Coordinates of C-alpha atoms and ligand atoms in Angstrom, one line a residue:
M947 CA -159.6 -129.5 71.7
S948 CA -159.2 -131.2 75.2
I949 CA -155.8 -132.2 76.5
L950 CA -155.0 -134.4 79.6
I951 CA -151.6 -134.3 81.0
K952 CA -150.9 -137.2 83.5
N953 CA -148.0 -138.5 85.8
A954 CA -146.4 -135.1 86.0
Y955 CA -144.6 -133.6 89.1
I956 CA -146.7 -130.4 89.2
A957 CA -145.4 -127.1 90.4
T958 CA -148.4 -124.9 90.5
M959 CA -146.6 -121.7 91.7
D960 CA -150.2 -121.0 93.2
K961 CA -149.8 -119.5 96.6
D962 CA -153.3 -119.8 97.6
G963 CA -153.4 -123.5 96.6
T964 CA -151.5 -126.6 96.6
S965 CA -148.1 -125.7 95.5
E966 CA -146.7 -129.1 94.6
I967 CA -148.4 -132.3 93.4
P968 CA -145.8 -135.1 93.0
N969 CA -147.9 -137.4 90.9
G970 CA -150.5 -135.1 89.3
F971 CA -152.7 -134.7 86.4
L972 CA -154.2 -131.6 84.6
L973 CA -157.1 -131.2 82.3
I974 CA -157.3 -128.5 79.5
E975 CA -160.6 -127.8 78.1
D976 CA -160.5 -125.1 75.3
N977 CA -158.0 -122.6 76.3
L978 CA -158.6 -123.1 80.0
I979 CA -157.2 -125.4 82.8
S980 CA -160.6 -127.3 84.0
Q981 CA -159.2 -129.7 86.4
I982 CA -155.9 -130.2 88.4
G983 CA -155.2 -132.9 91.0
D984 CA -153.6 -135.8 92.4
N985 CA -153.0 -138.9 90.2
S986 CA -151.8 -141.5 92.5
N987 CA -155.2 -143.2 92.5
G988 CA -155.2 -143.3 88.6
A989 CA -157.9 -140.5 88.4
A990 CA -156.5 -139.2 85.0
D991 CA -157.3 -142.4 83.0
K992 CA -160.8 -142.4 84.4
I993 CA -161.4 -138.7 83.4
A994 CA -159.7 -139.6 79.9
A995 CA -162.3 -142.5 79.4
D996 CA -165.2 -140.9 80.9
K997 CA -164.7 -137.7 78.8
G998 CA -163.4 -139.5 75.7
I999 CA -160.3 -137.1 75.7
G1000 CA -158.4 -137.7 72.6
K1001 CA -155.0 -136.2 73.5
V1002 CA -153.3 -137.7 76.5
I1003 CA -149.8 -136.7 77.3
D1004 CA -147.9 -139.1 79.5
A1005 CA -145.6 -136.6 81.7
E1006 CA -143.6 -139.2 83.5
G1007 CA -140.2 -137.8 84.0
A1008 CA -141.2 -134.3 83.8
I1009 CA -142.0 -131.1 85.7
L1010 CA -145.3 -129.4 84.7
M1011 CA -145.2 -125.8 85.6
P1012 CA -146.7 -122.5 84.5
G1013 CA -144.8 -121.0 81.3
L1014 CA -142.2 -118.4 82.0
S1015 CA -142.7 -114.6 81.4
N1016 CA -139.9 -112.5 79.9
T1017 CA -140.9 -109.0 81.0
H1018 CA -138.4 -107.1 79.0
T1019 CA -137.2 -107.8 75.4
H1020 CA -136.5 -106.0 72.1
L1021 CA -137.5 -109.1 69.9
G1022 CA -136.6 -107.7 66.6
M1023 CA -133.0 -107.1 68.0
T1024 CA -132.5 -110.9 67.9
L1025 CA -130.7 -110.1 64.6
L1026 CA -128.3 -108.3 66.4
R1027 CA -127.2 -111.2 68.5
G1028 CA -123.5 -110.6 69.2
Y1029 CA -123.4 -107.5 66.8
A1030 CA -121.5 -105.4 69.4
D1031 CA -120.2 -106.8 72.7
D1032 CA -118.1 -105.6 75.6
M1033 CA -119.1 -102.0 75.7
A1034 CA -120.8 -99.7 78.1
L1035 CA -124.5 -98.9 77.4
K1036 CA -124.2 -95.4 76.0
D1037 CA -121.4 -96.0 73.6
W1038 CA -123.1 -99.3 72.7
L1039 CA -126.3 -97.6 71.6
E1040 CA -124.9 -94.5 70.2
K1041 CA -121.9 -95.9 68.3
Q1042 CA -123.2 -99.5 67.5
I1043 CA -126.8 -100.2 68.0
W1044 CA -128.8 -97.2 67.1
P1045 CA -126.7 -96.9 63.7
A1046 CA -127.4 -100.4 62.7
E1047 CA -131.1 -100.0 63.7
A1048 CA -131.3 -97.2 61.4
N1049 CA -131.2 -99.6 58.7
L1050 CA -133.9 -102.1 59.9
T1051 CA -136.7 -103.0 57.5
A1052 CA -139.9 -104.4 58.4
E1053 CA -138.9 -107.7 56.9
D1054 CA -135.8 -107.9 59.2
V1055 CA -138.1 -107.3 62.4
Y1056 CA -140.4 -109.9 61.1
W1057 CA -137.8 -112.6 60.9
G1058 CA -135.9 -111.5 63.9
S1059 CA -139.1 -111.6 66.0
L1060 CA -140.0 -115.0 64.7
L1061 CA -136.5 -116.2 65.6
G1062 CA -137.0 -114.8 68.9
C1063 CA -140.5 -116.6 69.3
L1064 CA -138.6 -119.8 68.3
E1065 CA -136.1 -119.5 70.8
M1066 CA -138.6 -118.6 73.6
I1067 CA -140.7 -121.6 72.8
R1068 CA -137.5 -123.8 72.9
S1069 CA -136.6 -122.5 76.4
G1070 CA -139.9 -122.3 78.1
T1071 CA -141.1 -118.6 77.7
T1072 CA -144.8 -118.5 76.9
A1073 CA -145.3 -114.6 77.3
F1074 CA -143.1 -111.6 76.9
C1075 CA -143.1 -107.8 77.1
D1076 CA -141.5 -106.1 74.0
M1077 CA -140.5 -102.6 73.2
Y1078 CA -139.3 -102.2 69.6
F1079 CA -140.0 -100.8 66.3
F1080 CA -142.0 -102.2 63.3
M1081 CA -144.3 -103.7 65.9
D1082 CA -146.7 -105.0 63.3
E1083 CA -144.1 -107.4 62.4
T1084 CA -143.4 -108.6 65.9
A1085 CA -147.3 -109.0 66.2
K1086 CA -147.5 -111.0 63.0
A1087 CA -144.7 -113.3 64.4
V1088 CA -146.6 -113.7 67.8
E1089 CA -149.8 -114.4 65.8
K1090 CA -148.0 -117.3 64.1
A1091 CA -145.9 -118.6 67.0
G1092 CA -148.8 -118.9 69.4
I1093 CA -147.1 -117.5 72.5
R1094 CA -148.3 -114.3 74.3
G1095 CA -146.9 -110.9 73.6
C1096 CA -147.4 -107.6 75.2
L1097 CA -146.1 -105.1 72.5
S1098 CA -145.1 -101.4 72.8
Y1099 CA -143.4 -99.3 70.3
G1100 CA -140.2 -97.9 71.6
M1101 CA -140.8 -94.1 71.5
I1102 CA -137.6 -91.8 71.5
E1103 CA -138.4 -88.2 71.3
F1104 CA -135.3 -86.3 72.4
G1105 CA -137.2 -83.5 73.8
D1106 CA -138.6 -82.6 70.3
A1107 CA -142.4 -82.1 70.8
E1108 CA -143.3 -82.6 67.0
K1109 CA -141.2 -85.9 67.0
G1110 CA -143.3 -86.9 70.1
T1111 CA -146.6 -86.3 68.4
K1112 CA -145.4 -88.6 65.6
E1113 CA -144.1 -91.2 67.9
L1114 CA -147.3 -91.4 69.9
A1115 CA -149.4 -91.7 66.7
V1116 CA -147.3 -94.9 65.8
N1117 CA -147.8 -96.4 69.2
E1118 CA -151.5 -95.3 69.3
K1119 CA -151.9 -97.3 66.0
L1120 CA -150.2 -100.4 67.5
V1121 CA -152.7 -100.3 70.4
S1122 CA -155.8 -99.8 68.0
D1123 CA -154.6 -102.5 65.6
W1124 CA -153.6 -105.2 67.7
Q1125 CA -154.9 -105.0 71.4
G1126 CA -156.7 -108.3 72.3
K1127 CA -155.9 -109.8 69.0
A1128 CA -155.3 -113.6 68.5
N1129 CA -157.8 -114.5 71.0
G1130 CA -156.1 -112.0 73.5
R1131 CA -152.6 -113.3 73.2
I1132 CA -151.5 -110.1 71.9
T1133 CA -151.8 -107.2 74.3
T1134 CA -150.2 -103.8 74.0
M1135 CA -148.6 -101.1 76.0
F1136 CA -147.0 -97.5 75.4
G1137 CA -143.1 -97.5 75.4
P1138 CA -141.6 -94.4 76.1
H1139 CA -137.9 -95.5 76.0
A1140 CA -136.1 -93.8 79.0
P1141 CA -136.1 -90.6 81.1
N1142 CA -132.8 -89.5 79.5
T1143 CA -133.9 -90.2 76.0
C1144 CA -137.4 -88.6 76.5
S1145 CA -138.7 -85.4 78.1
Q1146 CA -140.9 -85.6 81.3
A1147 CA -143.6 -83.8 79.3
F1148 CA -143.6 -86.5 76.6
I1149 CA -143.4 -89.3 79.1
A1150 CA -146.5 -87.7 80.7
R1151 CA -148.2 -87.5 77.4
A1152 CA -147.5 -91.2 76.8
K1153 CA -148.9 -92.1 80.1
E1154 CA -152.1 -90.2 79.5
A1155 CA -152.4 -92.0 76.0
A1156 CA -152.0 -95.1 78.0
E1157 CA -154.5 -94.5 80.4
K1158 CA -157.1 -93.3 77.7
A1159 CA -156.7 -96.5 75.9
G1160 CA -156.7 -98.7 78.9
V1161 CA -153.3 -100.2 78.4
G1162 CA -150.0 -100.2 80.4
V1163 CA -146.6 -98.4 80.1
H1164 CA -143.3 -99.9 79.5
I1165 CA -140.1 -97.9 80.1
H1166 CA -136.3 -98.3 80.9
V1167 CA -135.4 -96.5 84.1
L1168 CA -132.3 -96.0 86.3
E1169 CA -130.3 -98.4 84.1
T1170 CA -126.8 -96.9 84.5
E1171 CA -125.1 -94.6 86.9
A1172 CA -124.5 -92.2 84.0
E1173 CA -128.4 -91.9 83.7
L1174 CA -128.6 -91.1 87.5
N1175 CA -126.0 -88.5 87.2
Y1176 CA -127.4 -87.0 84.1
M1177 CA -130.7 -86.6 85.7
K1178 CA -129.3 -85.2 88.9
E1179 CA -127.2 -82.6 87.0
N1180 CA -130.2 -81.6 84.8
F1181 CA -133.2 -82.0 87.1
D1182 CA -131.7 -82.1 90.5
M1183 CA -133.5 -85.4 91.2
C1184 CA -133.3 -88.9 90.1
S1185 CA -135.3 -90.4 87.2
V1186 CA -138.0 -91.9 89.7
H1187 CA -138.8 -88.8 91.3
H1188 CA -138.7 -86.8 88.1
L1189 CA -141.5 -89.0 86.8
D1190 CA -143.3 -89.1 90.0
A1191 CA -143.7 -85.3 89.6
V1192 CA -146.0 -86.2 86.7
D1193 CA -147.6 -89.0 88.6
F1194 CA -146.1 -91.4 86.0
W1195 CA -145.9 -94.4 88.5
N1196 CA -149.6 -94.3 89.4
T1197 CA -150.8 -97.8 88.7
S1198 CA -154.5 -97.3 89.7
K1199 CA -155.6 -97.1 86.1
V1200 CA -153.2 -99.1 84.2
P1201 CA -149.9 -101.3 84.8
V1202 CA -146.5 -99.7 84.9
L1203 CA -143.6 -101.9 83.9
A1204 CA -140.0 -100.5 84.7
A1205 CA -137.1 -102.1 83.3
H1206 CA -133.6 -102.5 85.1
C1207 CA -134.0 -100.2 88.1
V1208 CA -130.3 -100.8 88.7
W1209 CA -129.7 -97.5 90.6
M1210 CA -132.8 -97.3 92.8
S1211 CA -132.5 -95.5 96.3
D1212 CA -134.5 -96.6 99.3
G1213 CA -136.9 -93.9 98.8
D1214 CA -137.4 -94.9 95.1
I1215 CA -137.9 -98.5 96.2
K1216 CA -140.5 -97.4 98.7
L1217 CA -142.3 -95.3 96.2
F1218 CA -142.5 -98.2 93.7
A1219 CA -143.9 -100.6 96.4
E1220 CA -146.5 -98.1 97.4
K1221 CA -147.4 -97.4 93.6
G1222 CA -147.4 -101.1 92.6
V1223 CA -145.0 -100.8 89.9
T1224 CA -143.8 -104.0 88.3
V1225 CA -139.8 -104.0 88.1
S1226 CA -138.3 -106.1 85.4
H1227 CA -134.9 -107.3 86.6
N1228 CA -132.5 -108.0 83.8
P1229 CA -129.3 -109.2 85.5
I1230 CA -127.5 -110.5 82.5
S1231 CA -127.8 -107.4 80.5
N1232 CA -126.8 -105.4 83.6
M1233 CA -123.6 -107.4 84.1
K1234 CA -122.7 -107.5 80.3
L1235 CA -122.9 -103.8 80.0
A1236 CA -121.4 -103.4 83.4
S1237 CA -124.6 -101.3 84.6
G1238 CA -124.5 -102.7 88.1
I1239 CA -126.4 -104.8 90.5
A1240 CA -130.1 -103.9 91.1
P1241 CA -131.0 -104.1 94.7
I1242 CA -133.7 -106.8 94.3
Q1243 CA -133.6 -108.5 97.6
K1244 CA -134.5 -104.9 99.1
M1245 CA -137.1 -104.7 96.6
L1246 CA -138.7 -107.7 97.5
D1247 CA -138.4 -106.9 101.3
A1248 CA -140.1 -103.8 100.7
G1249 CA -143.0 -105.5 98.8
V1250 CA -142.1 -104.3 95.2
I1251 CA -143.4 -106.8 92.4
V1252 CA -140.2 -108.0 90.7
A1253 CA -140.4 -109.9 87.5
L1254 CA -137.5 -111.2 85.1
G1255 CA -136.4 -110.0 81.6
T1256 CA -133.6 -110.8 79.3
D1257 CA -133.3 -107.5 77.6
G1258 CA -132.6 -107.6 73.8
C1259 CA -130.4 -110.2 72.3
A1260 CA -127.5 -107.8 71.6
S1261 CA -126.9 -107.3 75.4
N1262 CA -127.5 -110.9 76.7
N1263 CA -126.8 -112.7 74.2
N1264 CA -129.9 -115.1 74.2
L1265 CA -133.5 -115.2 75.5
S1266 CA -133.2 -118.0 78.1
L1267 CA -134.9 -117.2 81.3
F1268 CA -133.2 -120.3 82.9
E1269 CA -130.0 -118.6 82.6
E1270 CA -131.7 -115.4 83.8
M1271 CA -133.1 -117.0 86.9
K1272 CA -129.9 -118.6 87.8
T1273 CA -127.8 -115.4 87.3
A1274 CA -130.4 -113.3 89.2
A1275 CA -130.1 -115.5 92.2
L1276 CA -126.2 -115.8 92.2
L1277 CA -125.8 -112.0 91.3
Q1278 CA -128.1 -111.0 94.3
K1279 CA -125.9 -113.1 96.7
V1280 CA -122.5 -112.0 95.7
G1281 CA -124.0 -108.4 95.4
T1282 CA -125.0 -108.6 98.9
M1283 CA -122.5 -111.0 100.1
D1284 CA -125.5 -112.9 101.7
P1285 CA -126.0 -116.4 100.4
T1286 CA -129.7 -116.4 101.7
A1287 CA -130.5 -113.5 99.3
L1288 CA -133.0 -114.3 96.5
P1289 CA -133.5 -118.0 97.3
A1290 CA -134.6 -120.4 94.5
K1291 CA -138.3 -120.3 95.0
A1292 CA -138.5 -116.6 95.0
V1293 CA -136.7 -116.6 91.6
V1294 CA -139.1 -119.1 90.1
E1295 CA -141.9 -116.9 91.2
M1296 CA -140.3 -113.9 89.6
A1297 CA -140.1 -115.7 86.1
T1298 CA -143.9 -117.1 86.5
V1299 CA -146.6 -115.5 88.5
S1300 CA -145.0 -111.9 89.1
G1301 CA -144.1 -111.4 85.4
A1302 CA -147.5 -112.9 84.2
Q1303 CA -149.2 -110.4 86.4
V1304 CA -148.3 -107.6 84.1
I1305 CA -149.3 -109.4 80.9
D1306 CA -152.3 -111.4 81.8
K1307 CA -153.7 -111.9 85.2
Q1308 CA -155.2 -115.4 84.1
T1309 CA -151.7 -116.9 83.6
G1310 CA -148.5 -117.5 85.7
V1311 CA -150.0 -120.2 88.0
L1312 CA -151.6 -123.5 87.2
K1313 CA -155.1 -123.3 88.8
T1314 CA -158.6 -124.3 87.8
G1315 CA -160.2 -121.6 85.7
G1316 CA -156.8 -120.4 84.6
K1317 CA -155.5 -120.0 80.9
A1318 CA -153.7 -123.0 79.9
D1319 CA -150.2 -121.7 79.6
M1320 CA -147.6 -124.3 80.5
I1321 CA -144.4 -126.2 80.1
L1322 CA -142.9 -129.5 80.7
V1323 CA -139.3 -129.5 81.8
D1324 CA -137.5 -132.9 81.2
V1325 CA -136.0 -134.3 84.3
N1326 CA -134.9 -137.7 82.7
K1327 CA -131.6 -136.1 82.2
A1328 CA -128.0 -136.4 83.9
N1329 CA -128.3 -132.7 85.0
A1330 CA -131.6 -133.6 86.9
A1331 CA -130.3 -136.7 89.0
P1332 CA -131.1 -136.3 91.9
I1333 CA -133.8 -133.7 92.7
F1334 CA -134.3 -132.9 96.3
D1335 CA -136.1 -129.8 95.7
V1336 CA -138.0 -128.7 92.4
Y1337 CA -137.2 -124.9 92.7
S1338 CA -133.5 -125.6 93.4
H1339 CA -133.4 -127.8 90.4
L1340 CA -135.0 -125.3 88.1
V1341 CA -132.9 -122.4 89.1
Y1342 CA -129.5 -123.9 89.6
A1343 CA -129.2 -127.0 87.5
A1344 CA -131.8 -126.8 84.6
A1345 CA -131.3 -125.3 81.2
G1346 CA -133.8 -123.8 78.6
S1347 CA -133.0 -126.7 76.4
D1348 CA -134.7 -129.0 79.0
V1349 CA -138.1 -127.7 78.2
K1350 CA -139.8 -130.6 76.2
T1351 CA -143.3 -129.3 75.7
M1352 CA -145.1 -126.1 75.7
I1353 CA -148.8 -125.4 75.6
V1354 CA -150.2 -121.8 75.3
D1355 CA -153.8 -120.8 75.3
G1356 CA -154.8 -124.6 75.2
K1357 CA -152.7 -125.1 72.1
I1358 CA -149.6 -127.3 71.9
L1359 CA -146.8 -125.3 70.4
M1360 CA -144.0 -127.8 71.0
E1361 CA -144.4 -131.5 71.8
D1362 CA -141.5 -133.8 72.9
Y1363 CA -138.9 -131.2 71.5
N1364 CA -140.8 -130.8 68.2
V1365 CA -141.9 -127.3 67.4
L1366 CA -145.2 -127.6 65.6
V1367 CA -146.0 -123.9 64.7
M1368 CA -143.0 -122.9 62.4
D1369 CA -140.6 -124.2 60.0
E1370 CA -137.3 -123.9 62.3
E1371 CA -134.9 -124.3 59.4
E1372 CA -136.7 -121.5 57.4
V1373 CA -136.8 -119.1 60.2
M1374 CA -133.1 -119.5 61.0
K1375 CA -132.1 -119.1 57.3
K1376 CA -134.2 -116.1 56.9
A1377 CA -133.2 -114.4 60.0
K1378 CA -129.5 -115.0 59.3
E1379 CA -129.9 -113.5 55.8
C1380 CA -131.5 -110.4 57.1
A1381 CA -128.9 -110.0 59.9
Y1382 CA -125.9 -110.4 57.7
S1383 CA -127.6 -108.0 55.0
L1384 CA -128.5 -105.6 57.9
A1385 CA -124.8 -105.6 59.0
E1386 CA -123.5 -105.0 55.6
R1387 CA -125.9 -102.2 55.1
A1388 CA -124.7 -100.5 58.3
K1389 CA -121.3 -101.0 57.4
Q1390 CA -121.6 -99.3 54.0
K1391 CA -122.9 -96.2 55.7
E1392 CA -120.2 -95.7 58.1
Ligands
5AD1353 C1 -136.3 -99.6 71.8 C2 -134.9 -99.2 71.8 O1 -134.1 -99.7 73.0 C3 -132.8 -100.0 72.8 N1 -132.2 -100.7 73.7 C4 -131.8 -102.1 73.7 N2 -131.3 -102.4 74.8 C5 -131.2 -101.4 75.6 C6 -130.9 -101.2 77.0 N3 -130.3 -102.1 77.9 N4 -131.2 -100.0 77.5 C7 -131.6 -99.1 76.8 N5 -132.1 -99.2 75.5 C8 -131.9 -100.3 75.0 C9 -133.1 -100.6 71.5 O2 -131.9 -100.9 70.8 C10 -134.0 -99.8 70.7 O3 -133.2 -98.6 70.2
ZN1354 ZN1 -134.0 -102.8 77.1

């Protein structure tokens, strides 16, 4: 189907082309953007008539921009939203989250993931990178929801080589079953959990498997000072150098996605810039677990690719990248005591083009020939009057709930606030049932 969007304020996020078109149009044919341009001379109506386009969206009063990419989630964890708050990472995982997760079923992860997809659609996220369990269920949810998911299985090996072999086999199956499915909307990665929960040898095996399969790797790294101290005590070096010793950060064959990166030294930053590692910055989770402030401005100055992530819903506690964008900007400013740190446009780039790079290089900017993944942000709202600068509005004033329409891979998933791809009431009901029953089972085992 062809779709024509007209009268939009377009923020293309394309560094090589026109960045803003105040009264623009965009034509989608199949799953690709076939034309994008100025509509002040009424070009759109002519195209609609000439081509006999059935679906025309009048985007007067809306910003048209690429969809947002959430580069670090644990989507099934949406069921654990608010399950355990106000704790440090180690205690939170060991005393609350892992015992609860030990009771997870495939059905739980399906409904948790679908709820997560719904929340992402409602807040402008068209693509995400996930690391969790029962990933077939998350894949089915992505298939249904119509967004893009780059899925990895969270492998925790704890230095047990036999367990490592089993974990790798599960991730390998995910890759062989799902890579490229749903017209390429589903992609996969390998997900060794972290340098303090997996051995160096195992993480090296995961990287090898990823290179063999031609897919990326997704890992947590230097999230807390406790991790840094643990690595120094046990290996006499930080996590980054510990994994560099097995060439883990080499991106010449496959992408490497590193979540958190809070406790990075200047040397680590230089190495990531040279290697081309993508950092997923998760400021809200880092603040909530009091993990620290990642040196993002320093990373950007050094040329590191930095994207944004929410982390799981148990440490955020939502999936809104609009909140994440604002928090990222504010945290960097107060962390460096420099109000010019992480300006608005740089944050929008993190949430769009930088994140998309690691998921699908044909997304993240609006340009001819690119895949049709985009959102309309409603600016016919009190919090959007006036707008002097579109990036300032998106980062400092807008909310996820201002997203009114979403198109992914040329298909409309939400139009004028109506989600077209799932029964919202049913998803919320089923997810709540699963969540309360999971909590009950976890409590009984205590
Ligand atoms: C894939 C695994 O990662 C866990 N997990 C969720 N949030 C975090 C975090 N901030 N840091 C490390 N691990 C986390 C999940 O609870 C799951 O056990
Ligand atoms: Zn995480």
